[in-house]
């Protein structure tokens, strides 16, 4: 059977004339790419054509099977009419770089500029630069570190926040050039281990095993080693608050082991919406570009939610590929559709939200559970695991 | 002579002729007019028109000799009625149960898919012990898990990451552990000692309060001649706070729901006296009592009632329920199994589960009767542990055949409705070692998760 297709794109570099082609319905990605490259031969040099590689979208989903099967799943009637196929440049596979070894499990990681922050089960915060050199280890906590946030770092002066099992949060100011801790502020108040931290411009929120979320301010303190009290406490959930995130400057989203995701209005401190999800939620992240929410669960699925929808289903899609719990998910900060997930099955997977059945890439390398992932810098994916290593994957 | 139903029902037997049918009956058989009238009236009143047609009214007559006896006028009629009885009366055949669809025989219980949530798949494995893990206990907050093993250690694990937070070593194998429901204290039974540890995990305020509380307790050593209570200060040992030393090896310990009393089962040898087998320790006073001195039978398992001051003791053959304040026996339950291995009380307090080494589980409804409400024979081999979930309507039983069977149990507050029990899932996972596989199981306090400990030195978490 043959189908009528039309190639469309947003890439100016690789545009083709707007004509309808007839191709066999059993075409897969490889054949579509061959046809496209044939069309581009006239406008693009052959050297560049061999280098570049394309991915195809039809009906807003990446084509992963034959064209006919792909359309039949969505809408069979389209087989009769002209089908629009959008082509995009294929996202390059990340290349594994060095692995940074530690003494104990790596449970939290963050990157900013050219510095990598690592929190470890040996209660220390480690700083590395992105060439793989160890800068320093900072003791300060008395329990394993579960969560890190980077406030800013430039020219050797770093400011960051760490939350730990010992129920305190420390706000650090460290100067790399002088190798000294300028200030260390302790935030006490939680009655349980700190599981999650989320940063805003002037404040940050923390979620804990004591089922509350606390809001802390980031004002300049006179005393360099003071103890800070929290501004506000919200009795958020019935169980451990496993992850929190800011969706706008006064809306906070939290997910918990009590199988619900709640949206909080920070002016009124009330929950504006609650979604029940049936399984304990382990992690969440909100895309800075389009505001969509992804959550990782104990039933090995990652679910995508659109919290702004007024009617209809909030749950948009479910991604299943992991074989164990998914305690870490993170959106790309610059690309709309991409996110990365780390799981206890020792795999880190790079997903495109338009491809539901399978991730784009599986980043292998860990020998034990993956405890944290980070994609704060566009060109670097970090993942830390129970095999004491922090693995770095980079893009060109 | 069999009692099988016959396919044809024989006709009613005719009465043999008696004295009043004789041609020369004695005078007492003859009826006078009044009696004949009475008989005729009886015929009218007792039988309706159709029935009267089949009956003949026989009036005895006396004849002095046989040659005076006339022909019987009703003869043909009676023969006719008899013929009708023989061939015309409906012979009803016994209806057999005609089962066309065998599925109709299955009782009408809900499907497992409708009874979620319950544990489904194995998620995490906690590895670290070197020998059989005999006992498990989950912290009331749901963040930590403590396990005791035959390698003489107790390990405390962080549930979410399977990280072993702490290891405590003792001299003898650990047979029983339980977290105190109120304080930050873990009671461990090894050998003849009960050791209470504060692992310093969880809410900081509770940890500090527990240490302070124990520090200010004073024990008079004269009240207990058999049990030695010793406090251990912070300087000597970072974690161990108290030890209670018995003279007999201990088998099981159990905290009462308020966290102050600790029930303890000791296992005396058969030549020693059985009177010291159950001991109740009072933490805040440092006293140990032996309230059950005349108990017959080797005690297997004890449990405190969750809300009332009631103590349930399971010996090998029976379950006895005692009221602790009134100090009397309330009930004795008659068990179906030959050797009880473990019991558990429903969180609402009215139902008791009992598992035995002959692979039977009995469910007792205390409001219903002292005999088991239902008996389940789902397992193939001995049952080691039965456990209720404290929030969800689930119970689990682990057995030597390597399975843990999760069943849904809805208990209704309506007294007329009996509990509905539906087995929903068989969980497997542990490997066999020395013929044992799954030993102890404990539910997570709030989530539909279950931890099982095995002879392969691992603890496995099954989640939904």
PDB file of C-alpha atoms in Angstrom, chain B residues 20-187:
ATOM      1  CA  UNK B  20     -62.930 -55.600  61.467  1.00  0.00           C
ATOM      2  CA  UNK B  21     -62.840 -56.943  57.899  1.00  0.00           C
ATOM      3  CA  UNK B  22     -63.673 -60.425  59.169  1.00  0.00           C
ATOM      4  CA  UNK B  23     -67.128 -61.794  58.259  1.00  0.00           C
ATOM      5  CA  UNK B  24     -67.693 -62.552  61.956  1.00  0.00           C
ATOM      6  CA  UNK B  25     -65.931 -59.839  63.973  1.00  0.00           C
ATOM      7  CA  UNK B  26     -66.175 -59.506  67.725  1.00  0.00           C
ATOM      8  CA  UNK B  27     -68.937 -57.289  69.005  1.00  0.00           C
ATOM      9  CA  UNK B  28     -66.617 -54.391  69.822  1.00  0.00           C
ATOM     10  CA  UNK B  29     -65.760 -53.887  66.162  1.00  0.00           C
ATOM     11  CA  UNK B  30     -69.378 -53.329  65.150  1.00  0.00           C
ATOM     12  CA  UNK B  31     -70.510 -49.717  64.791  1.00  0.00           C
ATOM     13  CA  UNK B  32     -73.876 -48.409  65.888  1.00  0.00           C
ATOM     14  CA  UNK B  33     -75.725 -45.667  63.988  1.00  0.00           C
ATOM     15  CA  UNK B  34     -74.223 -42.796  65.890  1.00  0.00           C
ATOM     16  CA  UNK B  35     -70.696 -44.032  65.182  1.00  0.00           C
ATOM     17  CA  UNK B  36     -71.506 -44.541  61.513  1.00  0.00           C
ATOM     18  CA  UNK B  37     -72.809 -40.965  61.344  1.00  0.00           C
ATOM     19  CA  UNK B  38     -69.676 -39.739  63.080  1.00  0.00           C
ATOM     20  CA  UNK B  39     -67.515 -41.603  60.596  1.00  0.00           C
ATOM     21  CA  UNK B  40     -69.460 -40.174  57.654  1.00  0.00           C
ATOM     22  CA  UNK B  41     -69.072 -36.654  59.069  1.00  0.00           C
ATOM     23  CA  UNK B  42     -65.380 -37.241  59.528  1.00  0.00           C
ATOM     24  CA  UNK B  43     -65.145 -38.232  55.910  1.00  0.00           C
ATOM     25  CA  UNK B  44     -66.898 -35.025  54.903  1.00  0.00           C
ATOM     26  CA  UNK B  45     -64.789 -32.766  57.091  1.00  0.00           C
ATOM     27  CA  UNK B  46     -61.301 -34.225  56.843  1.00  0.00           C
ATOM     28  CA  UNK B  47     -61.103 -34.877  53.141  1.00  0.00           C
ATOM     29  CA  UNK B  48     -62.169 -32.721  50.262  1.00  0.00           C
ATOM     30  CA  UNK B  49     -64.260 -33.949  47.388  1.00  0.00           C
ATOM     31  CA  UNK B  50     -61.411 -35.287  45.266  1.00  0.00           C
ATOM     32  CA  UNK B  51     -59.811 -37.209  48.083  1.00  0.00           C
ATOM     33  CA  UNK B  52     -63.141 -38.687  49.170  1.00  0.00           C
ATOM     34  CA  UNK B  53     -63.477 -40.235  45.742  1.00  0.00           C
ATOM     35  CA  UNK B  54     -60.496 -42.451  46.373  1.00  0.00           C
ATOM     36  CA  UNK B  55     -61.552 -43.561  49.802  1.00  0.00           C
ATOM     37  CA  UNK B  56     -64.210 -46.108  50.684  1.00  0.00           C
ATOM     38  CA  UNK B  57     -66.030 -46.111  53.946  1.00  0.00           C
ATOM     39  CA  UNK B  58     -66.000 -49.674  55.307  1.00  0.00           C
ATOM     40  CA  UNK B  59     -68.561 -50.516  57.954  1.00  0.00           C
ATOM     41  CA  UNK B  60     -67.981 -53.879  59.693  1.00  0.00           C
ATOM     42  CA  UNK B  61     -70.852 -56.394  59.484  1.00  0.00           C
ATOM     43  CA  UNK B  62     -71.374 -59.569  61.353  1.00  0.00           C
ATOM     44  CA  UNK B  63     -72.632 -62.720  59.713  1.00  0.00           C
ATOM     45  CA  UNK B  64     -73.328 -65.874  61.603  1.00  0.00           C
ATOM     46  CA  UNK B  65     -71.955 -68.156  58.928  1.00  0.00           C
ATOM     47  CA  UNK B  66     -69.825 -67.987  55.804  1.00  0.00           C
ATOM     48  CA  UNK B  67     -72.665 -68.934  53.368  1.00  0.00           C
ATOM     49  CA  UNK B  68     -74.547 -65.768  54.416  1.00  0.00           C
ATOM     50  CA  UNK B  69     -71.674 -63.456  53.463  1.00  0.00           C
ATOM     51  CA  UNK B  70     -72.715 -61.484  50.371  1.00  0.00           C
ATOM     52  CA  UNK B  71     -70.430 -60.336  47.595  1.00  0.00           C
ATOM     53  CA  UNK B  72     -68.467 -57.209  48.581  1.00  0.00           C
ATOM     54  CA  UNK B  73     -70.201 -54.339  46.774  1.00  0.00           C
ATOM     55  CA  UNK B  74     -67.130 -52.093  46.778  1.00  0.00           C
ATOM     56  CA  UNK B  75     -64.842 -54.767  45.354  1.00  0.00           C
ATOM     57  CA  UNK B  76     -64.585 -53.496  41.810  1.00  0.00           C
ATOM     58  CA  UNK B  77     -64.315 -49.911  42.967  1.00  0.00           C
ATOM     59  CA  UNK B  78     -61.502 -50.709  45.313  1.00  0.00           C
ATOM     60  CA  UNK B  79     -59.649 -52.676  42.680  1.00  0.00           C
ATOM     61  CA  UNK B  80     -60.084 -49.784  40.317  1.00  0.00           C
ATOM     62  CA  UNK B  81     -58.613 -47.340  42.849  1.00  0.00           C
ATOM     63  CA  UNK B  82     -55.696 -49.685  43.409  1.00  0.00           C
ATOM     64  CA  UNK B  83     -55.040 -49.865  39.703  1.00  0.00           C
ATOM     65  CA  UNK B  84     -55.065 -46.091  39.524  1.00  0.00           C
ATOM     66  CA  UNK B  85     -52.555 -45.959  42.350  1.00  0.00           C
ATOM     67  CA  UNK B  86     -50.321 -48.353  40.569  1.00  0.00           C
ATOM     68  CA  UNK B  87     -50.206 -46.773  37.167  1.00  0.00           C
ATOM     69  CA  UNK B  88     -51.729 -43.337  37.255  1.00  0.00           C
ATOM     70  CA  UNK B  89     -50.336 -41.603  40.295  1.00  0.00           C
ATOM     71  CA  UNK B  90     -47.407 -39.280  39.480  1.00  0.00           C
ATOM     72  CA  UNK B  91     -44.052 -40.723  40.497  1.00  0.00           C
ATOM     73  CA  UNK B  92     -41.799 -37.775  41.115  1.00  0.00           C
ATOM     74  CA  UNK B  93     -38.180 -38.379  40.329  1.00  0.00           C
ATOM     75  CA  UNK B  94     -35.580 -36.921  42.630  1.00  0.00           C
ATOM     76  CA  UNK B  95     -34.027 -33.915  40.902  1.00  0.00           C
ATOM     77  CA  UNK B  96     -30.238 -34.037  40.758  1.00  0.00           C
ATOM     78  CA  UNK B  97     -28.131 -30.859  40.846  1.00  0.00           C
ATOM     79  CA  UNK B  98     -27.669 -30.245  37.155  1.00  0.00           C
ATOM     80  CA  UNK B  99     -24.432 -28.320  36.921  1.00  0.00           C
ATOM     81  CA  UNK B 100     -24.056 -27.163  33.343  1.00  0.00           C
ATOM     82  CA  UNK B 101     -21.530 -24.457  34.146  1.00  0.00           C
ATOM     83  CA  UNK B 102     -18.912 -25.382  36.725  1.00  0.00           C
ATOM     84  CA  UNK B 103     -18.169 -21.685  37.264  1.00  0.00           C
ATOM     85  CA  UNK B 104     -21.464 -21.383  39.110  1.00  0.00           C
ATOM     86  CA  UNK B 105     -20.025 -23.486  41.885  1.00  0.00           C
ATOM     87  CA  UNK B 106     -17.310 -20.925  42.623  1.00  0.00           C
ATOM     88  CA  UNK B 107     -18.419 -18.641  45.476  1.00  0.00           C
ATOM     89  CA  UNK B 108     -19.338 -15.121  44.568  1.00  0.00           C
ATOM     90  CA  UNK B 109     -16.313 -13.192  45.748  1.00  0.00           C
ATOM     91  CA  UNK B 110     -14.806 -10.088  44.207  1.00  0.00           C
ATOM     92  CA  UNK B 111     -11.913 -10.423  41.775  1.00  0.00           C
ATOM     93  CA  UNK B 112      -8.398  -9.578  42.943  1.00  0.00           C
ATOM     94  CA  UNK B 113      -8.238  -6.740  40.388  1.00  0.00           C
ATOM     95  CA  UNK B 114     -10.957  -4.920  42.308  1.00  0.00           C
ATOM     96  CA  UNK B 115      -9.214  -5.256  45.639  1.00  0.00           C
ATOM     97  CA  UNK B 116      -6.121  -3.126  45.045  1.00  0.00           C
ATOM     98  CA  UNK B 117      -3.914  -1.953  46.663  1.00  0.00           C
ATOM     99  CA  UNK B 118      -1.856  -4.907  47.759  1.00  0.00           C
ATOM    100  CA  UNK B 119       1.774  -5.875  47.271  1.00  0.00           C
ATOM    101  CA  UNK B 120       2.439  -7.149  43.773  1.00  0.00           C
ATOM    102  CA  UNK B 121       6.066  -7.256  42.710  1.00  0.00           C
ATOM    103  CA  UNK B 122       9.409  -7.555  44.350  1.00  0.00           C
ATOM    104  CA  UNK B 123      11.091  -4.164  44.337  1.00  0.00           C
ATOM    105  CA  UNK B 124      14.099  -4.032  46.589  1.00  0.00           C
ATOM    106  CA  UNK B 125      16.465  -6.512  48.172  1.00  0.00           C
ATOM    107  CA  UNK B 126      18.315  -5.691  51.385  1.00  0.00           C
ATOM    108  CA  UNK B 127      21.540  -7.596  51.444  1.00  0.00           C
ATOM    109  CA  UNK B 128      24.102  -7.668  54.169  1.00  0.00           C
ATOM    110  CA  UNK B 129      23.273 -10.356  56.685  1.00  0.00           C
ATOM    111  CA  UNK B 130      25.295 -13.523  56.610  1.00  0.00           C
ATOM    112  CA  UNK B 131      22.818 -16.038  57.920  1.00  0.00           C
ATOM    113  CA  UNK B 132      19.106 -16.772  58.285  1.00  0.00           C
ATOM    114  CA  UNK B 133      17.146 -13.666  59.214  1.00  0.00           C
ATOM    115  CA  UNK B 134      14.716 -14.670  61.921  1.00  0.00           C
ATOM    116  CA  UNK B 135      12.834 -11.496  62.703  1.00  0.00           C
ATOM    117  CA  UNK B 136      11.873  -8.118  61.239  1.00  0.00           C
ATOM    118  CA  UNK B 137      10.368  -4.980  62.595  1.00  0.00           C
ATOM    119  CA  UNK B 138       9.363  -1.786  60.833  1.00  0.00           C
ATOM    120  CA  UNK B 139       9.675   1.600  62.541  1.00  0.00           C
ATOM    121  CA  UNK B 140       6.279   3.292  63.098  1.00  0.00           C
ATOM    122  CA  UNK B 141       7.291   6.221  60.883  1.00  0.00           C
ATOM    123  CA  UNK B 142       7.885   3.894  57.956  1.00  0.00           C
ATOM    124  CA  UNK B 143      11.427   4.998  57.221  1.00  0.00           C
ATOM    125  CA  UNK B 144      13.565   2.355  58.943  1.00  0.00           C
ATOM    126  CA  UNK B 145      13.563  -1.418  59.101  1.00  0.00           C
ATOM    127  CA  UNK B 146      15.318  -3.504  61.757  1.00  0.00           C
ATOM    128  CA  UNK B 147      16.254  -7.124  61.226  1.00  0.00           C
ATOM    129  CA  UNK B 148      17.827  -9.740  63.465  1.00  0.00           C
ATOM    130  CA  UNK B 149      19.643 -12.786  62.255  1.00  0.00           C
ATOM    131  CA  UNK B 150      21.357 -15.999  63.247  1.00  0.00           C
ATOM    132  CA  UNK B 151      24.705 -14.333  62.588  1.00  0.00           C
ATOM    133  CA  UNK B 152      24.205 -12.549  65.936  1.00  0.00           C
ATOM    134  CA  UNK B 153      23.719  -9.089  64.421  1.00  0.00           C
ATOM    135  CA  UNK B 154      20.894  -6.612  64.190  1.00  0.00           C
ATOM    136  CA  UNK B 155      20.896  -4.347  61.153  1.00  0.00           C
ATOM    137  CA  UNK B 156      18.903  -1.174  60.747  1.00  0.00           C
ATOM    138  CA  UNK B 157      18.099  -0.291  57.138  1.00  0.00           C
ATOM    139  CA  UNK B 158      16.827   2.809  55.411  1.00  0.00           C
ATOM    140  CA  UNK B 159      13.822   1.483  53.539  1.00  0.00           C
ATOM    141  CA  UNK B 160      13.889   3.786  50.508  1.00  0.00           C
ATOM    142  CA  UNK B 161      17.487   3.157  49.511  1.00  0.00           C
ATOM    143  CA  UNK B 162      18.278  -0.245  51.158  1.00  0.00           C
ATOM    144  CA  UNK B 163      21.199   1.396  52.894  1.00  0.00           C
ATOM    145  CA  UNK B 164      22.266  -0.399  56.044  1.00  0.00           C
ATOM    146  CA  UNK B 165      22.486   2.451  58.509  1.00  0.00           C
ATOM    147  CA  UNK B 166      23.846   0.560  61.477  1.00  0.00           C
ATOM    148  CA  UNK B 167      24.936  -2.879  62.590  1.00  0.00           C
ATOM    149  CA  UNK B 168      24.778  -4.037  66.210  1.00  0.00           C
ATOM    150  CA  UNK B 169      26.595  -7.225  67.178  1.00  0.00           C
ATOM    151  CA  UNK B 170      25.740  -9.528  70.046  1.00  0.00           C
ATOM    152  CA  UNK B 171      26.922 -12.858  71.426  1.00  0.00           C
ATOM    153  CA  UNK B 172      24.022 -15.069  70.586  1.00  0.00           C
ATOM    154  CA  UNK B 173      21.643 -15.319  67.612  1.00  0.00           C
ATOM    155  CA  UNK B 174      18.914 -12.716  67.622  1.00  0.00           C
ATOM    156  CA  UNK B 175      15.485 -14.320  67.843  1.00  0.00           C
ATOM    157  CA  UNK B 176      13.086 -11.423  68.147  1.00  0.00           C
ATOM    158  CA  UNK B 177      13.088  -7.638  67.731  1.00  0.00           C
ATOM    159  CA  UNK B 178      10.513  -4.916  67.878  1.00  0.00           C
ATOM    160  CA  UNK B 179      10.530  -1.126  67.758  1.00  0.00           C
ATOM    161  CA  UNK B 180       8.854   0.576  70.662  1.00  0.00           C
ATOM    162  CA  UNK B 181       5.671   2.218  69.311  1.00  0.00           C
ATOM    163  CA  UNK B 182       6.217   5.425  71.259  1.00  0.00           C
ATOM    164  CA  UNK B 183       9.880   5.901  72.126  1.00  0.00           C
ATOM    165  CA  UNK B 184      12.898   5.662  69.873  1.00  0.00           C
ATOM    166  CA  UNK B 185      13.895   2.284  71.279  1.00  0.00           C
ATOM    167  CA  UNK B 186      14.531  -1.067  69.651  1.00  0.00           C
ATOM    168  CA  UNK B 187      14.106  -4.131  71.873  1.00  0.00           C
TER     169      UNK B 187
END
